[in-house]
Amino acid sequence: MPNTADDLRAIALAEFTTAGYSATSLHRIAELAGLSKSSVLYHYSSKETLLEATVAPAIDRMTAILDELSSGPFTPARRTAFLEEFVDFILQYRREVNLFINQGPSLIDVPVIDRANEVVYRLAEHFAATTGSIEDKMRFGIALGGAAYTLCSQDELGFALPIDETRAALVTILTELLAPIPVASLSNQEK
Amino acid sequence: MPNTADDLRAIALAEFTTAGYSATSLHRIAELAGLSKSSVLYHYSSKETLLEATVAPAIDRMTAILDELSSGPFTPARRTAFLEEFVDFILQYRREVNLFINQGPSLIDVPVIDRANEVVYRLAEHFAATTGSIEDKMRFGIALGGAAYTLCSQDELGFALPIDETRAALVTILTELLAPIPVASLSNQEK
DNA sequence: GTCTATACTGTGATAGAC
DNA sequence: GTCTATCACAGTATAGAC
């Protein structure tokens, strides 16, 4: 049973991703939660605190995935497994990813966004997006930005594609998209 | 020689894409232009009018491309040519595309965004994103959203990749990404 | 934990002088 | 075409009653 704080976090996440962080007022969030602005500010001392609580779980999860990955050699087999884990992450945290991808650059003042940027940088290392060719960089960017856009525009349009088919398609497309990146460079993180 | 109105449009476009439409104040735009708020409102009677002037050229250009394309049969050869034209469009209007992709859903009230939505719908028809499989739909979405994200995050980070290499890489990646979509369905627009 | 009332700031927009 | 002055309003946040 979710408490009020969790409800607010969920509502804020939905509004921040669809209407935008700046365009979403505390009044709007309070309205959707059936509360007053002040009650919202009781649970989260500021709008920024609410934003942080909203994206933190996704950052923690991705950090854990990357930590686990760094604990051993990045073989081609593990790379495939990692890609599926990555797809599952994007599916589970698609709103948070979309929020970061679309609005991250405009939220540079918020500390939690810096944490997210660091995580993306670590992720990019695994896909040679920091050391590879221009095409490699673009492949990584298109995979990340494209996945975030595609998955979240579904929610906005009100319809949801079947999860199994969506996941399978995403694995196929991302595998194909990232395949040309040489595996050799993927172990750079071991240095 | 650009006049004041054009300057304001360019400044607004840059700010709307990086900081977001809602988060960008007329004061900020005026400040960057070395003018007062009132002077900005002399050239554009409202913030929304400024937004419309900002994205309209891109919509007009894409409309022209689609009109030209609809004037004849959509053969595989023309499809390849169209893809290059599409890439050039994205490169030239990357800020406008990024603005629409990232913030379009939160700007549903603005009439010009409706126009943009119609254009995207027409575009989607050509890539079978309205009639194809789930994977086809996702391929189109990833191509569009990914290209917009990748190109605009470059600007935000302050560095610009060489245009020729970027263009070539984008053609390669998008061709590969959209290739599995059957050509047969591409002529559906002729119905 | 929730509310009303309030303070303060920023915003889009208008009026009118120059 | 640009400015200052002003308006009405929405925004975040605080204080304090219940």
PDB file of C-alpha atoms (C1' of nucleotides) in Angstrom, chain B residues 4 35-36 38-39 42-43, chain D residues 1-7:
ATOM      1  CA  THR B   4      15.565  42.420 -35.264  1.00  0.00           C
ATOM      2  CA  LEU B  35      16.290  44.729 -25.728  1.00  0.00           C
ATOM      3  CA  SER B  36      13.457  45.124 -23.254  1.00  0.00           C
ATOM      4  CA  SER B  38       8.245  45.288 -24.470  1.00  0.00           C
ATOM      5  CA  SER B  39      10.408  45.522 -27.564  1.00  0.00           C
ATOM      6  CA  TYR B  42       6.436  44.681 -30.356  1.00  0.00           C
ATOM      7  CA  HIS B  43       7.831  42.226 -32.907  1.00  0.00           C
TER       8      HIS B  43
ATOM      9  C1'  DG D   1      11.023  50.829 -32.837  1.00  0.00           C
ATOM     10  C1'  DT D   2      12.347  51.123 -28.159  1.00  0.00           C
ATOM     11  C1'  DC D   3      11.631  52.415 -23.718  1.00  0.00           C
ATOM     12  C1'  DT D   4       9.548  52.873 -18.555  1.00  0.00           C
ATOM     13  C1'  DA D   5       5.725  52.075 -15.777  1.00  0.00           C
ATOM     14  C1'  DT D   6       2.189  49.341 -14.505  1.00  0.00           C
ATOM     15  C1'  DC D   7      -1.114  45.602 -14.252  1.00  0.00           C
TER      16       DC D   7
END
